[in-house]
Structure formats: C-alpha cells, structure tokens
mmCIF file of C-alpha atoms and ligand atoms in Angstrom:
data_model
loop_
_atom_site.group_PDB
_atom_site.id
_atom_site.type_symbol
_atom_site.label_atom_id
_atom_site.label_comp_id
_atom_site.label_asym_id
_atom_site.label_seq_id
_atom_site.Cartn_x
_atom_site.Cartn_y
_atom_site.Cartn_z
ATOM 1 C CA MET C 299 -0.362 -0.074 0.005
ATOM 2 C CA GLU C 300 3.223 2.465 1.014
ATOM 3 C CA TYR C 301 4.581 1.408 -2.451
ATOM 4 C CA LEU C 302 1.599 2.185 -4.127
ATOM 5 C CA VAL C 303 1.072 5.930 -2.840
ATOM 6 C CA VAL C 304 4.944 6.468 -3.498
ATOM 7 C CA LYS C 305 4.372 5.421 -6.838
ATOM 8 C CA ILE C 306 1.424 7.596 -7.615
ATOM 9 C CA MET C 307 3.167 10.720 -6.442
ATOM 10 C CA ILE C 308 5.931 9.903 -8.334
ATOM 11 C CA LEU C 309 3.796 9.276 -11.861
ATOM 12 C CA ALA C 310 1.978 12.495 -11.192
ATOM 13 C CA THR C 311 4.479 14.692 -11.072
ATOM 14 C CA ILE C 312 6.318 13.336 -14.130
ATOM 15 C CA PRO C 313 5.930 15.334 -16.560
ATOM 16 C CA LEU C 314 3.865 14.342 -20.220
ATOM 17 C CA TYR C 315 5.965 11.505 -21.660
ATOM 18 C CA SER C 316 6.090 9.806 -18.838
ATOM 19 C CA LEU C 317 2.964 7.510 -19.608
ATOM 20 C CA ALA C 318 4.828 6.879 -23.002
ATOM 21 C CA ALA C 319 7.931 5.821 -20.708
ATOM 22 C CA GLU C 320 5.504 3.231 -18.918
ATOM 23 C CA ILE C 321 3.778 1.842 -21.578
ATOM 24 C CA PRO C 322 6.255 -0.843 -22.567
ATOM 25 C CA LEU C 323 6.520 -1.682 -19.275
ATOM 26 C CA VAL C 324 2.710 -2.002 -18.709
ATOM 27 C CA ARG C 325 2.173 -3.902 -21.932
ATOM 28 C CA GLN C 326 4.015 -6.608 -20.664
ATOM 29 C CA VAL C 327 2.680 -6.977 -16.989
ATOM 30 C CA ALA C 328 -0.896 -7.151 -19.416
ATOM 31 C CA SER C 329 0.257 -9.738 -21.584
ATOM 32 C CA LYS C 330 1.639 -11.853 -18.824
ATOM 33 C CA TYR C 331 -1.498 -11.676 -16.904
ATOM 34 C CA ASN C 332 -3.625 -11.740 -20.149
ATOM 35 C CA VAL C 333 -5.227 -8.541 -19.648
ATOM 36 C CA SER C 334 -7.192 -9.011 -23.343
ATOM 37 C CA CYS C 335 -9.163 -5.905 -23.094
ATOM 38 C CA ILE C 336 -11.235 -3.016 -20.850
ATOM 39 C CA LEU C 337 -14.938 -3.061 -20.245
ATOM 40 C CA VAL C 338 -15.987 0.625 -19.325
ATOM 41 C CA PHE C 339 -19.044 1.315 -17.421
ATOM 42 C CA GLY C 340 -20.021 4.707 -15.987
ATOM 43 C CA ASP C 341 -21.002 8.466 -17.197
ATOM 44 C CA SER C 342 -19.209 11.304 -18.931
ATOM 45 C CA SER C 343 -15.900 10.969 -17.584
ATOM 46 C CA VAL C 344 -15.824 7.669 -19.789
ATOM 47 C CA ASP C 345 -18.483 7.302 -22.383
ATOM 48 C CA SER C 346 -16.601 7.962 -25.404
ATOM 49 C CA GLY C 347 -20.016 8.408 -27.584
ATOM 50 C CA ASN C 348 -22.582 5.963 -26.831
ATOM 51 C CA ASN C 349 -24.842 9.659 -25.816
ATOM 52 C CA ASN C 350 -24.766 10.492 -29.411
ATOM 53 C CA ALA C 351 -27.372 7.739 -30.321
ATOM 54 C CA LEU C 352 -29.889 9.213 -27.883
ATOM 55 C CA HIS C 353 -32.386 11.353 -27.610
ATOM 56 C CA THR C 354 -30.906 13.374 -24.939
ATOM 57 C CA THR C 355 -29.229 16.846 -24.616
ATOM 58 C CA MET C 356 -26.632 15.511 -22.502
ATOM 59 C CA LYS C 357 -23.926 15.201 -25.618
ATOM 60 C CA SER C 358 -20.533 16.663 -26.473
ATOM 61 C CA ASN C 359 -20.577 15.858 -30.282
ATOM 62 C CA PHE C 360 -20.045 19.575 -32.125
ATOM 63 C CA LEU C 361 -16.542 21.828 -31.658
ATOM 64 C CA PRO C 362 -14.730 22.752 -29.450
ATOM 65 C CA TYR C 363 -15.307 19.507 -27.987
ATOM 66 C CA GLY C 364 -12.543 17.261 -29.348
ATOM 67 C CA LYS C 365 -10.725 19.684 -30.795
ATOM 68 C CA ASP C 366 -7.460 18.356 -29.380
ATOM 69 C CA PHE C 367 -8.460 14.664 -30.358
ATOM 70 C CA PHE C 368 -7.160 12.889 -33.791
ATOM 71 C CA ASP C 369 -7.911 15.032 -36.964
ATOM 72 C CA SER C 370 -9.164 17.454 -33.855
ATOM 73 C CA ARG C 371 -12.345 15.768 -34.113
ATOM 74 C CA PRO C 372 -15.453 15.972 -31.811
ATOM 75 C CA THR C 373 -16.440 12.294 -30.460
ATOM 76 C CA GLY C 374 -19.191 12.553 -27.858
ATOM 77 C CA ARG C 375 -16.619 12.313 -25.371
ATOM 78 C CA PHE C 376 -16.683 15.560 -23.014
ATOM 79 C CA SER C 377 -13.632 16.667 -23.294
ATOM 80 C CA ASN C 378 -10.675 18.280 -25.376
ATOM 81 C CA GLY C 379 -9.203 14.790 -26.175
ATOM 82 C CA ARG C 380 -8.990 11.203 -25.165
ATOM 83 C CA LEU C 381 -10.415 10.329 -21.680
ATOM 84 C CA ALA C 382 -8.622 8.140 -19.279
ATOM 85 C CA THR C 383 -9.926 4.670 -19.956
ATOM 86 C CA ASP C 384 -8.169 5.943 -23.924
ATOM 87 C CA PHE C 385 -4.811 6.101 -22.292
ATOM 88 C CA VAL C 386 -5.289 2.951 -20.092
ATOM 89 C CA ALA C 387 -6.177 0.853 -23.700
ATOM 90 C CA GLU C 388 -3.190 2.433 -25.428
ATOM 91 C CA ALA C 389 -0.818 1.191 -22.339
ATOM 92 C CA VAL C 390 -2.073 -2.199 -21.731
ATOM 93 C CA GLY C 391 -1.954 -2.495 -26.022
ATOM 94 C CA TYR C 392 -4.305 -2.568 -28.738
ATOM 95 C CA ARG C 393 -5.957 0.288 -29.019
ATOM 96 C CA LYS C 394 -5.209 4.129 -29.006
ATOM 97 C CA VAL C 395 -9.059 4.839 -28.117
ATOM 98 C CA ILE C 396 -12.375 2.950 -26.755
ATOM 99 C CA PRO C 397 -15.221 3.357 -28.937
ATOM 100 C CA PRO C 398 -18.772 3.615 -27.888
ATOM 101 C CA PHE C 399 -20.446 0.688 -28.079
ATOM 102 C CA LEU C 400 -23.478 2.253 -29.578
ATOM 103 C CA ASP C 401 -21.298 3.657 -32.687
ATOM 104 C CA PRO C 402 -23.111 2.539 -35.712
ATOM 105 C CA ASN C 403 -19.648 2.107 -37.487
ATOM 106 C CA LEU C 404 -18.543 -0.404 -34.682
ATOM 107 C CA LYS C 405 -17.260 -3.598 -36.576
ATOM 108 C CA ALA C 406 -17.618 -7.057 -35.119
ATOM 109 C CA GLU C 407 -13.837 -7.250 -35.507
ATOM 110 C CA ASP C 408 -13.491 -4.471 -32.723
ATOM 111 C CA LEU C 409 -15.378 -5.888 -29.909
ATOM 112 C CA GLU C 410 -12.463 -7.675 -28.772
ATOM 113 C CA TYR C 411 -10.276 -4.685 -28.324
ATOM 114 C CA GLY C 412 -13.149 -3.356 -25.743
ATOM 115 C CA VAL C 413 -15.287 -0.925 -25.684
ATOM 116 C CA SER C 414 -17.816 1.408 -23.502
ATOM 117 C CA PHE C 415 -20.973 1.506 -22.634
ATOM 118 C CA ALA C 416 -20.962 4.006 -20.243
ATOM 119 C CA SER C 417 -23.235 7.155 -20.765
ATOM 120 C CA ALA C 418 -22.997 11.066 -20.189
ATOM 121 C CA ALA C 419 -25.106 12.061 -16.959
ATOM 122 C CA THR C 420 -25.913 8.771 -15.199
ATOM 123 C CA GLY C 421 -25.057 7.366 -11.933
ATOM 124 C CA PHE C 422 -25.528 4.322 -9.417
ATOM 125 C CA ASP C 423 -29.186 5.177 -9.356
ATOM 126 C CA ASP C 424 -31.438 4.490 -12.153
ATOM 127 C CA TYR C 425 -33.416 8.095 -11.386
ATOM 128 C CA THR C 426 -29.913 10.106 -12.070
ATOM 129 C CA ALA C 427 -29.718 8.490 -15.500
ATOM 130 C CA GLU C 428 -34.066 8.787 -16.106
ATOM 131 C CA VAL C 429 -33.937 12.312 -15.310
ATOM 132 C CA SER C 430 -31.379 13.047 -18.365
ATOM 133 C CA ASN C 431 -32.794 9.970 -20.424
ATOM 134 C CA VAL C 432 -29.745 8.726 -20.659
ATOM 135 C CA LEU C 433 -27.957 5.150 -19.756
ATOM 136 C CA SER C 434 -28.556 3.500 -16.495
ATOM 137 C CA VAL C 435 -26.068 0.999 -15.792
ATOM 138 C CA SER C 436 -28.650 -1.587 -15.539
ATOM 139 C CA LYS C 437 -29.531 -0.579 -19.505
ATOM 140 C CA GLN C 438 -25.424 -0.902 -19.825
ATOM 141 C CA LEU C 439 -24.936 -4.317 -18.106
ATOM 142 C CA GLU C 440 -28.105 -5.290 -20.884
ATOM 143 C CA TYR C 441 -25.867 -4.058 -23.435
ATOM 144 C CA PHE C 442 -23.017 -5.697 -22.073
ATOM 145 C CA ALA C 443 -24.740 -8.923 -22.298
ATOM 146 C CA HIS C 444 -25.384 -8.087 -25.682
ATOM 147 C CA TYR C 445 -21.774 -7.440 -26.586
ATOM 148 C CA LYS C 446 -21.357 -10.898 -25.424
ATOM 149 C CA ILE C 447 -23.467 -12.376 -27.682
ATOM 150 C CA HIS C 448 -22.280 -10.409 -30.601
ATOM 151 C CA LEU C 449 -18.445 -11.522 -29.142
ATOM 152 C CA ARG C 450 -19.061 -15.197 -29.152
ATOM 153 C CA ARG C 451 -20.119 -15.015 -32.542
ATOM 154 C CA GLU C 452 -17.124 -13.296 -34.058
ATOM 155 C CA VAL C 453 -14.598 -14.860 -32.081
ATOM 156 C CA GLY C 454 -16.009 -18.384 -30.580
ATOM 157 C CA GLU C 455 -17.481 -19.293 -27.392
ATOM 158 C CA GLU C 456 -14.061 -20.326 -25.968
ATOM 159 C CA ARG C 457 -12.120 -16.803 -26.588
ATOM 160 C CA ALA C 458 -14.961 -15.278 -25.812
ATOM 161 C CA GLU C 459 -15.159 -16.520 -22.381
ATOM 162 C CA PHE C 460 -11.353 -15.327 -22.485
ATOM 163 C CA ILE C 461 -11.680 -12.717 -23.420
ATOM 164 C CA THR C 462 -14.502 -11.700 -20.798
ATOM 165 C CA ARG C 463 -12.946 -13.457 -17.901
ATOM 166 C CA ASN C 464 -9.605 -11.239 -18.310
ATOM 167 C CA ALA C 465 -10.658 -8.009 -19.118
ATOM 168 C CA LEU C 466 -10.054 -4.930 -16.592
ATOM 169 C CA TYR C 467 -13.707 -3.637 -16.111
ATOM 170 C CA ILE C 468 -13.625 -0.015 -15.100
ATOM 171 C CA ILE C 469 -16.621 1.698 -13.095
ATOM 172 C CA SER C 470 -16.382 5.530 -13.301
ATOM 173 C CA MET C 471 -19.715 7.535 -11.210
ATOM 174 C CA GLY C 472 -21.242 9.127 -8.871
ATOM 175 C CA THR C 473 -20.883 12.524 -9.775
ATOM 176 C CA ASN C 474 -24.109 13.107 -11.324
ATOM 177 C CA ASP C 475 -26.066 11.289 -8.654
ATOM 178 C CA PHE C 476 -25.214 13.959 -6.373
ATOM 179 C CA LEU C 477 -25.424 16.819 -8.580
ATOM 180 C CA GLN C 478 -28.182 16.243 -11.250
ATOM 181 C CA ASN C 479 -30.188 14.370 -9.093
ATOM 182 C CA TYR C 480 -30.103 14.297 -4.667
ATOM 183 C CA PHE C 481 -28.497 18.217 -4.525
ATOM 184 C CA LEU C 482 -30.999 19.400 -7.537
ATOM 185 C CA GLU C 483 -34.119 17.241 -7.598
ATOM 186 C CA PRO C 484 -36.694 17.040 -4.889
ATOM 187 C CA THR C 485 -37.663 13.255 -5.663
ATOM 188 C CA ARG C 486 -35.069 11.274 -3.717
ATOM 189 C CA PRO C 487 -33.987 13.921 -0.542
ATOM 190 C CA LYS C 488 -38.381 13.302 0.477
ATOM 191 C CA GLN C 489 -37.347 10.023 0.210
ATOM 192 C CA PHE C 490 -34.073 9.804 1.917
ATOM 193 C CA SER C 491 -31.936 11.316 4.133
ATOM 194 C CA LEU C 492 -27.984 12.374 2.212
ATOM 195 C CA GLU C 493 -26.697 9.598 4.190
ATOM 196 C CA GLU C 494 -29.766 7.007 3.509
ATOM 197 C CA PHE C 495 -29.035 8.210 -0.446
ATOM 198 C CA GLU C 496 -25.686 7.256 0.167
ATOM 199 C CA ASN C 497 -26.379 3.784 1.419
ATOM 200 C CA PHE C 498 -29.048 3.379 -1.269
ATOM 201 C CA LEU C 499 -25.947 4.217 -3.799
ATOM 202 C CA LEU C 500 -23.757 1.740 -2.500
ATOM 203 C CA SER C 501 -26.608 -1.114 -2.517
ATOM 204 C CA ARG C 502 -26.963 0.304 -6.182
ATOM 205 C CA PHE C 503 -23.587 -0.604 -6.253
ATOM 206 C CA ALA C 504 -22.836 -4.194 -5.079
ATOM 207 C CA LYS C 505 -26.113 -5.141 -6.986
ATOM 208 C CA ASP C 506 -24.395 -3.710 -10.427
ATOM 209 C CA VAL C 507 -21.016 -5.566 -9.864
ATOM 210 C CA LYS C 508 -22.687 -8.531 -8.672
ATOM 211 C CA GLU C 509 -24.236 -8.612 -11.853
ATOM 212 C CA MET C 510 -20.834 -7.381 -13.591
ATOM 213 C CA HIS C 511 -19.457 -10.665 -12.110
ATOM 214 C CA ARG C 512 -22.507 -13.177 -13.171
ATOM 215 C CA LEU C 513 -21.351 -11.888 -16.901
ATOM 216 C CA GLY C 514 -17.994 -12.912 -16.080
ATOM 217 C CA ALA C 515 -15.909 -10.197 -14.517
ATOM 218 C CA ARG C 516 -13.072 -10.870 -12.254
ATOM 219 C CA ARG C 517 -10.839 -7.695 -12.350
ATOM 220 C CA LEU C 518 -12.447 -4.477 -11.395
ATOM 221 C CA ILE C 519 -11.348 -0.781 -10.980
ATOM 222 C CA ILE C 520 -13.490 1.648 -9.623
ATOM 223 C CA VAL C 521 -13.083 5.581 -10.495
ATOM 224 C CA GLY C 522 -14.225 7.325 -6.951
ATOM 225 C CA VAL C 523 -16.034 10.725 -7.202
ATOM 226 C CA LEU C 524 -14.162 14.109 -8.027
ATOM 227 C CA PRO C 525 -13.754 16.950 -5.461
ATOM 228 C CA LEU C 526 -17.550 18.072 -5.813
ATOM 229 C CA GLY C 527 -16.786 21.558 -4.489
ATOM 230 C CA CYS C 528 -13.911 22.311 -6.381
ATOM 231 C CA ILE C 529 -15.652 21.635 -9.998
ATOM 232 C CA PRO C 530 -15.756 25.447 -11.897
ATOM 233 C CA LEU C 531 -19.902 24.845 -12.116
ATOM 234 C CA ILE C 532 -20.559 24.248 -8.295
ATOM 235 C CA LYS C 533 -17.547 26.877 -7.305
ATOM 236 C CA THR C 534 -19.619 29.585 -9.526
ATOM 237 C CA LEU C 535 -23.089 28.113 -8.207
ATOM 238 C CA ARG C 536 -22.559 29.032 -4.522
ATOM 239 C CA SER C 537 -19.824 31.488 -4.963
ATOM 240 C CA ALA C 538 -17.383 30.089 -2.904
ATOM 241 C CA GLU C 539 -14.231 31.265 -2.675
ATOM 242 C CA GLY C 540 -11.516 27.938 -3.323
ATOM 243 C CA CYS C 541 -13.580 24.924 -3.229
ATOM 244 C CA ASP C 542 -16.711 24.792 -1.648
ATOM 245 C CA LYS C 543 -15.869 22.806 1.614
ATOM 246 C CA SER C 544 -19.312 20.992 2.170
ATOM 247 C CA LEU C 545 -19.419 19.358 -0.571
ATOM 248 C CA ASN C 546 -16.097 18.252 -1.369
ATOM 249 C CA SER C 547 -16.839 16.378 2.445
ATOM 250 C CA VAL C 548 -19.605 14.912 0.988
ATOM 251 C CA ALA C 549 -17.806 13.568 -2.163
ATOM 252 C CA HIS C 550 -14.581 12.143 0.194
ATOM 253 C CA ALA C 551 -17.006 10.685 2.696
ATOM 254 C CA PHE C 552 -18.637 8.461 -0.254
ATOM 255 C CA ASN C 553 -15.535 7.436 -1.798
ATOM 256 C CA ALA C 554 -14.495 6.059 1.771
ATOM 257 C CA LYS C 555 -17.779 4.062 2.116
ATOM 258 C CA LEU C 556 -16.911 3.092 -1.675
ATOM 259 C CA LEU C 557 -14.141 1.644 -1.104
ATOM 260 C CA GLN C 558 -15.541 -0.233 2.197
ATOM 261 C CA GLN C 559 -18.171 -1.626 -0.045
ATOM 262 C CA LEU C 560 -15.307 -2.648 -2.927
ATOM 263 C CA ASN C 561 -13.580 -4.437 -0.438
ATOM 264 C CA ILE C 562 -16.405 -6.390 0.799
ATOM 265 C CA LEU C 563 -18.023 -7.370 -2.573
ATOM 266 C CA LYS C 564 -14.005 -8.484 -3.598
ATOM 267 C CA THR C 565 -13.740 -10.949 -0.565
ATOM 268 C CA LYS C 566 -17.387 -12.188 -0.996
ATOM 269 C CA LEU C 567 -16.988 -12.817 -4.973
ATOM 270 C CA GLY C 568 -13.122 -13.479 -5.104
ATOM 271 C CA LEU C 569 -12.853 -10.335 -7.162
ATOM 272 C CA ARG C 570 -9.041 -8.306 -7.482
ATOM 273 C CA THR C 571 -9.995 -4.494 -7.004
ATOM 274 C CA ALA C 572 -8.343 -0.921 -7.336
ATOM 275 C CA LEU C 573 -9.875 2.312 -6.267
ATOM 276 C CA VAL C 574 -8.563 5.163 -8.339
ATOM 277 C CA ASP C 575 -8.909 8.220 -5.722
ATOM 278 C CA VAL C 576 -9.372 10.899 -8.815
ATOM 279 C CA TYR C 577 -10.966 12.708 -5.277
ATOM 280 C CA ASP C 578 -7.155 13.167 -4.149
ATOM 281 C CA MET C 579 -5.653 13.857 -7.826
ATOM 282 C CA ILE C 580 -8.033 16.555 -8.857
ATOM 283 C CA GLN C 581 -7.962 18.345 -5.248
ATOM 284 C CA ARG C 582 -3.964 18.504 -5.310
ATOM 285 C CA ALA C 583 -4.054 19.546 -8.981
ATOM 286 C CA VAL C 584 -6.230 22.234 -8.559
ATOM 287 C CA THR C 585 -4.902 23.226 -5.264
ATOM 288 C CA ASN C 586 -0.852 23.276 -6.473
ATOM 289 C CA PRO C 587 -1.458 23.722 -10.506
ATOM 290 C CA LYS C 588 2.261 24.341 -11.225
ATOM 291 C CA LYS C 589 3.035 21.334 -9.235
ATOM 292 C CA TYR C 590 1.510 19.207 -12.218
ATOM 293 C CA GLY C 591 2.602 21.556 -15.208
ATOM 294 C CA PHE C 592 -0.845 23.111 -15.144
ATOM 295 C CA VAL C 593 -1.544 27.347 -15.212
ATOM 296 C CA GLU C 594 -5.304 27.553 -14.355
ATOM 297 C CA GLY C 595 -6.727 24.726 -11.949
ATOM 298 C CA SER C 596 -10.171 27.259 -11.064
ATOM 299 C CA LYS C 597 -11.676 27.755 -14.597
ATOM 300 C CA GLY C 598 -12.543 26.084 -17.576
ATOM 301 C CA CYS C 599 -10.670 26.466 -21.234
ATOM 302 C CA VAL C 600 -14.159 27.106 -22.734
ATOM 303 C CA GLY C 601 -15.813 30.131 -22.948
ATOM 304 C CA THR C 602 -15.752 31.907 -19.013
ATOM 305 C CA GLY C 603 -14.874 28.758 -17.967
ATOM 306 C CA THR C 604 -17.502 29.227 -14.954
ATOM 307 C CA ILE C 605 -20.719 28.093 -16.467
ATOM 308 C CA GLU C 606 -20.521 26.440 -19.829
ATOM 309 C CA TYR C 607 -20.655 22.556 -20.010
ATOM 310 C CA GLY C 608 -22.387 20.638 -23.094
ATOM 311 C CA ASP C 609 -25.017 22.295 -25.117
ATOM 312 C CA SER C 610 -23.693 26.051 -23.959
ATOM 313 C CA CYS C 611 -20.307 25.142 -25.672
ATOM 314 C CA LYS C 612 -21.942 25.158 -28.609
ATOM 315 C CA GLY C 613 -19.794 27.267 -30.705
ATOM 316 C CA VAL C 614 -17.989 29.189 -27.802
ATOM 317 C CA ASN C 615 -14.629 29.829 -28.253
ATOM 318 C CA SER C 616 -11.902 28.196 -25.919
ATOM 319 C CA CYS C 617 -8.347 28.802 -24.699
ATOM 320 C CA SER C 618 -5.401 27.765 -27.304
ATOM 321 C CA ASP C 619 -3.930 25.711 -24.751
ATOM 322 C CA ALA C 620 -6.035 23.378 -23.135
ATOM 323 C CA ASP C 621 -3.179 21.492 -21.747
ATOM 324 C CA LYS C 622 -2.487 24.179 -19.114
ATOM 325 C CA TYR C 623 -6.159 23.676 -17.602
ATOM 326 C CA VAL C 624 -7.581 21.624 -15.431
ATOM 327 C CA PHE C 625 -10.348 21.562 -16.503
ATOM 328 C CA TRP C 626 -12.002 21.850 -20.282
ATOM 329 C CA ASP C 627 -15.538 23.160 -19.451
ATOM 330 C CA ALA C 628 -17.015 24.088 -16.187
ATOM 331 C CA VAL C 629 -17.152 20.558 -15.548
ATOM 332 C CA HIS C 630 -15.117 18.174 -17.256
ATOM 333 C CA PRO C 631 -11.395 17.545 -16.910
ATOM 334 C CA THR C 632 -8.901 18.015 -20.119
ATOM 335 C CA GLN C 633 -7.112 15.484 -21.304
ATOM 336 C CA LYS C 634 -4.268 16.176 -19.391
ATOM 337 C CA MET C 635 -5.398 16.068 -17.029
ATOM 338 C CA TYR C 636 -7.409 12.621 -18.136
ATOM 339 C CA LYS C 637 -3.759 11.392 -19.084
ATOM 340 C CA LEU C 638 -2.886 11.829 -15.804
ATOM 341 C CA ILE C 639 -5.722 9.794 -14.015
ATOM 342 C CA ALA C 640 -4.878 7.284 -16.591
ATOM 343 C CA GLU C 641 -1.378 6.989 -14.849
ATOM 344 C CA GLU C 642 -2.619 6.478 -11.442
ATOM 345 C CA ALA C 643 -5.217 3.895 -12.869
ATOM 346 C CA ILE C 644 -2.088 2.101 -14.241
ATOM 347 C CA ALA C 645 -0.172 2.205 -11.142
ATOM 348 C CA SER C 646 -2.891 1.045 -8.925
ATOM 349 C CA PHE C 647 -3.655 -1.999 -10.997
ATOM 350 C CA VAL C 648 -0.434 -3.016 -11.619
ATOM 351 C CA THR C 649 0.487 -3.111 -8.130
ATOM 352 C CA ASN C 650 -3.062 -4.594 -6.580
ATOM 353 C CA PHE C 651 -3.864 -6.657 -9.250
ATOM 354 C CA PHE C 652 -0.676 -9.066 -10.059
HETATM 355 C C1 LIG K 964 -3.218 -17.005 -19.238
HETATM 356 O O1 LIG K 964 -3.283 -17.768 -19.935
HETATM 357 C C2 LIG K 964 -2.977 -19.448 -20.209
HETATM 358 C C3 LIG K 964 -3.647 -19.946 -21.480
HETATM 359 O O2 LIG K 964 -5.046 -20.279 -20.940
HETATM 360 C C4 LIG K 964 -3.113 -19.532 -18.624
HETATM 361 O O3 LIG K 964 -2.419 -21.217 -18.633
HETATM 362 C C5 LIG K 964 -2.240 -18.493 -17.948
HETATM 363 O O4 LIG K 964 -2.314 -19.494 -16.480
HETATM 364 C C6 LIG K 964 -2.297 -17.704 -17.957
HETATM 365 N N1 LIG K 964 -2.279 -16.744 -16.840
HETATM 366 C C7 LIG K 964 -2.618 -16.025 -15.838
HETATM 367 C C8 LIG K 964 -0.897 -14.866 -14.922
HETATM 368 O O5 LIG K 964 -3.684 -15.828 -15.509
#
C-alpha cells in the first residue's frame, strides 16, 4: 500500500511523456496476466460517444469538444481530447481509443479490443439516468450481455469466455447522483436523508457488481467521485472562494464508503479490485496546478470557464492551450488531467492486481 502511494506521487509529478515511457512495462505486465481488453461502465468521465445515439441533451459531439482529439474530431467525449480510459487502453496494448458500443460504425472485429457502455449524466441510481434520459447502469449491463453474444459470434465461445474473464472492468460515476439528482431534484431528498441516499447508492453499486461478476468480470477498477466542490460550475453557483468544503466532504466521505463496499464485494465474489482516487488527484491539481504542469486550476478552458458545459459550449471559443488547464469545460477535466488520472489507474492495477 505504501509502495502504491509513493508510486502514484512519482507518476503524478512526472511530465507528459511519462505514460509513453511506462507503456512497454504495462504491456508486458498486461500480456503476462492475459489482460484481454477494457470494458467500461459509467458516466461522462468515460463515455466515448454512446449518448450520440440517444435522445438526450447531454451530448458533446460538436466543437470545441474534441479539438485536440485525432483530426480535431468531436466524438461525444466530454473533453478536448482523449479520456483516461483511452490512455489505459493504449498502455495495455491494442488500441488508442475505446469506442462506444452504440457507435453505428463499430465493426464486429473491434469488439475484442474493448468498448465503453458508459453514458454521460448517468449514475448509480437509475433515477439519475432517468432525469437526463440516458443509459442507466442496468441498461449498460444489458448492452454488455448483447456484447457477449456478438463477441461469441465473432471469435467463438471459448475465446469470448477468455476475453470477458481477463478484461479490466472500469466503473466511473457517482458525480451526477449528487449534482444532477440529490442536490437538484426534489424526489430523492423526500425519500432519503443524505446518509440513506449514500447507502442506497452503495446497494445499487453492489447489485451492479454482482451482475457484472455473473457476466464474467473478475478484475474491477472503480473510479471514485471528483471533489465536487472544486468543479468550476459548482464554485460559480455557490460563489465559493476556493473549493466548496461541504460538497467536498460529501464526495470524500462517499468515496470512503465506496471503498469499504468494494472490499466487501472483493472478498465475497473473489474479485481483484482497485480504487482510483480521482478526488485526491484533482484536488491536488486544483490546489497546486504548477506542480503538475498546469497554469489554471480554477476555471475551465471553454468560454468564461465558469458555467459553460455541454450544449452551452456550442460555438463558444476556447483557450489556445488546454494542456494548461485542469478543467476543459465548467465540469469536466482536460485530456491532460485525464492522462494523469490514467497513470494513477495504471499504477493501481499494476500494484493491486498482479
Ligand atoms: C494466461 O492464460 C493461459 C492460457 O489460458 C494460462 O495457462 C495462464 O495460466 C494464464 N496466466 C495467468 C497469469 O492468469
């Protein structure tokens, strides 16, 4: 554990090319342990474009989103370029990006390299998905079952089984359960105190992980909730000086419970697990941007950097060098921040899984 912390701190302070330097090592480890591909579940932090196929306003398939992606192409990723999961996929081998499962151009031969089932604006609570008309995790798991059928057809029963048993499963969500649901919509607060709501989210999480395990998952990486109070939009809404402490403590406490629940599931189901502490990473980057090669840790790169995200970014100017910013829009991190998060994810599975 001590080693893990030290390793992450070293990784976090190394400049951009560090991931590239790590890649041969990660590939060796991944291939030695038969890591077959990456299968992704969650929200906008890991949605590579599934929402493009949905009737929802929660989309980002227009510029300036994607301006630093390959061919400056907006894909539906809520960032200027690639997401952490894309970098993890590249490090493990095979592909530079994780395609969305609902991509109409997805080919059968792409399936074995991993896909994302994630949907921006979703959460642990199905109601979070409902308010934005996006994919709940139950729906994402249904698609995963479809994925397995297609995969079997493509590569045969035995190989399909090998791929799903040896994949890295990543779940990244929770932010919307608080910001788009509990702290915004009246329904859940009428039913639950904050603590009861958190326990409800954890019970949903346990149910999802059990289903994922039933479908073949054995190696699971969970990405905790961001420091909610450091998100530029939240700071604007709450007129907070620095980060909003009360929301940060909600996120911090929830992550601790998530880790507890994860440890229980790990023992019960016989999983290998790791928690990626994005809370800590982002808070450190926001507090001390220069240390990580950033210049601006407070405002986003698009528009005023204080309120614009999703639809309100359409046709809006963005800063010239997003690598200097922790946040891309008023809610989501830049590609550069995602790269740092990917490094932590890689460090945590290399040390915890093998
Ligand atoms: C990798 O897969 C091969 C073939 O199924 C198996 O013999 C080997 O034990 C696996 N290695 C690990 C570390 O799981």
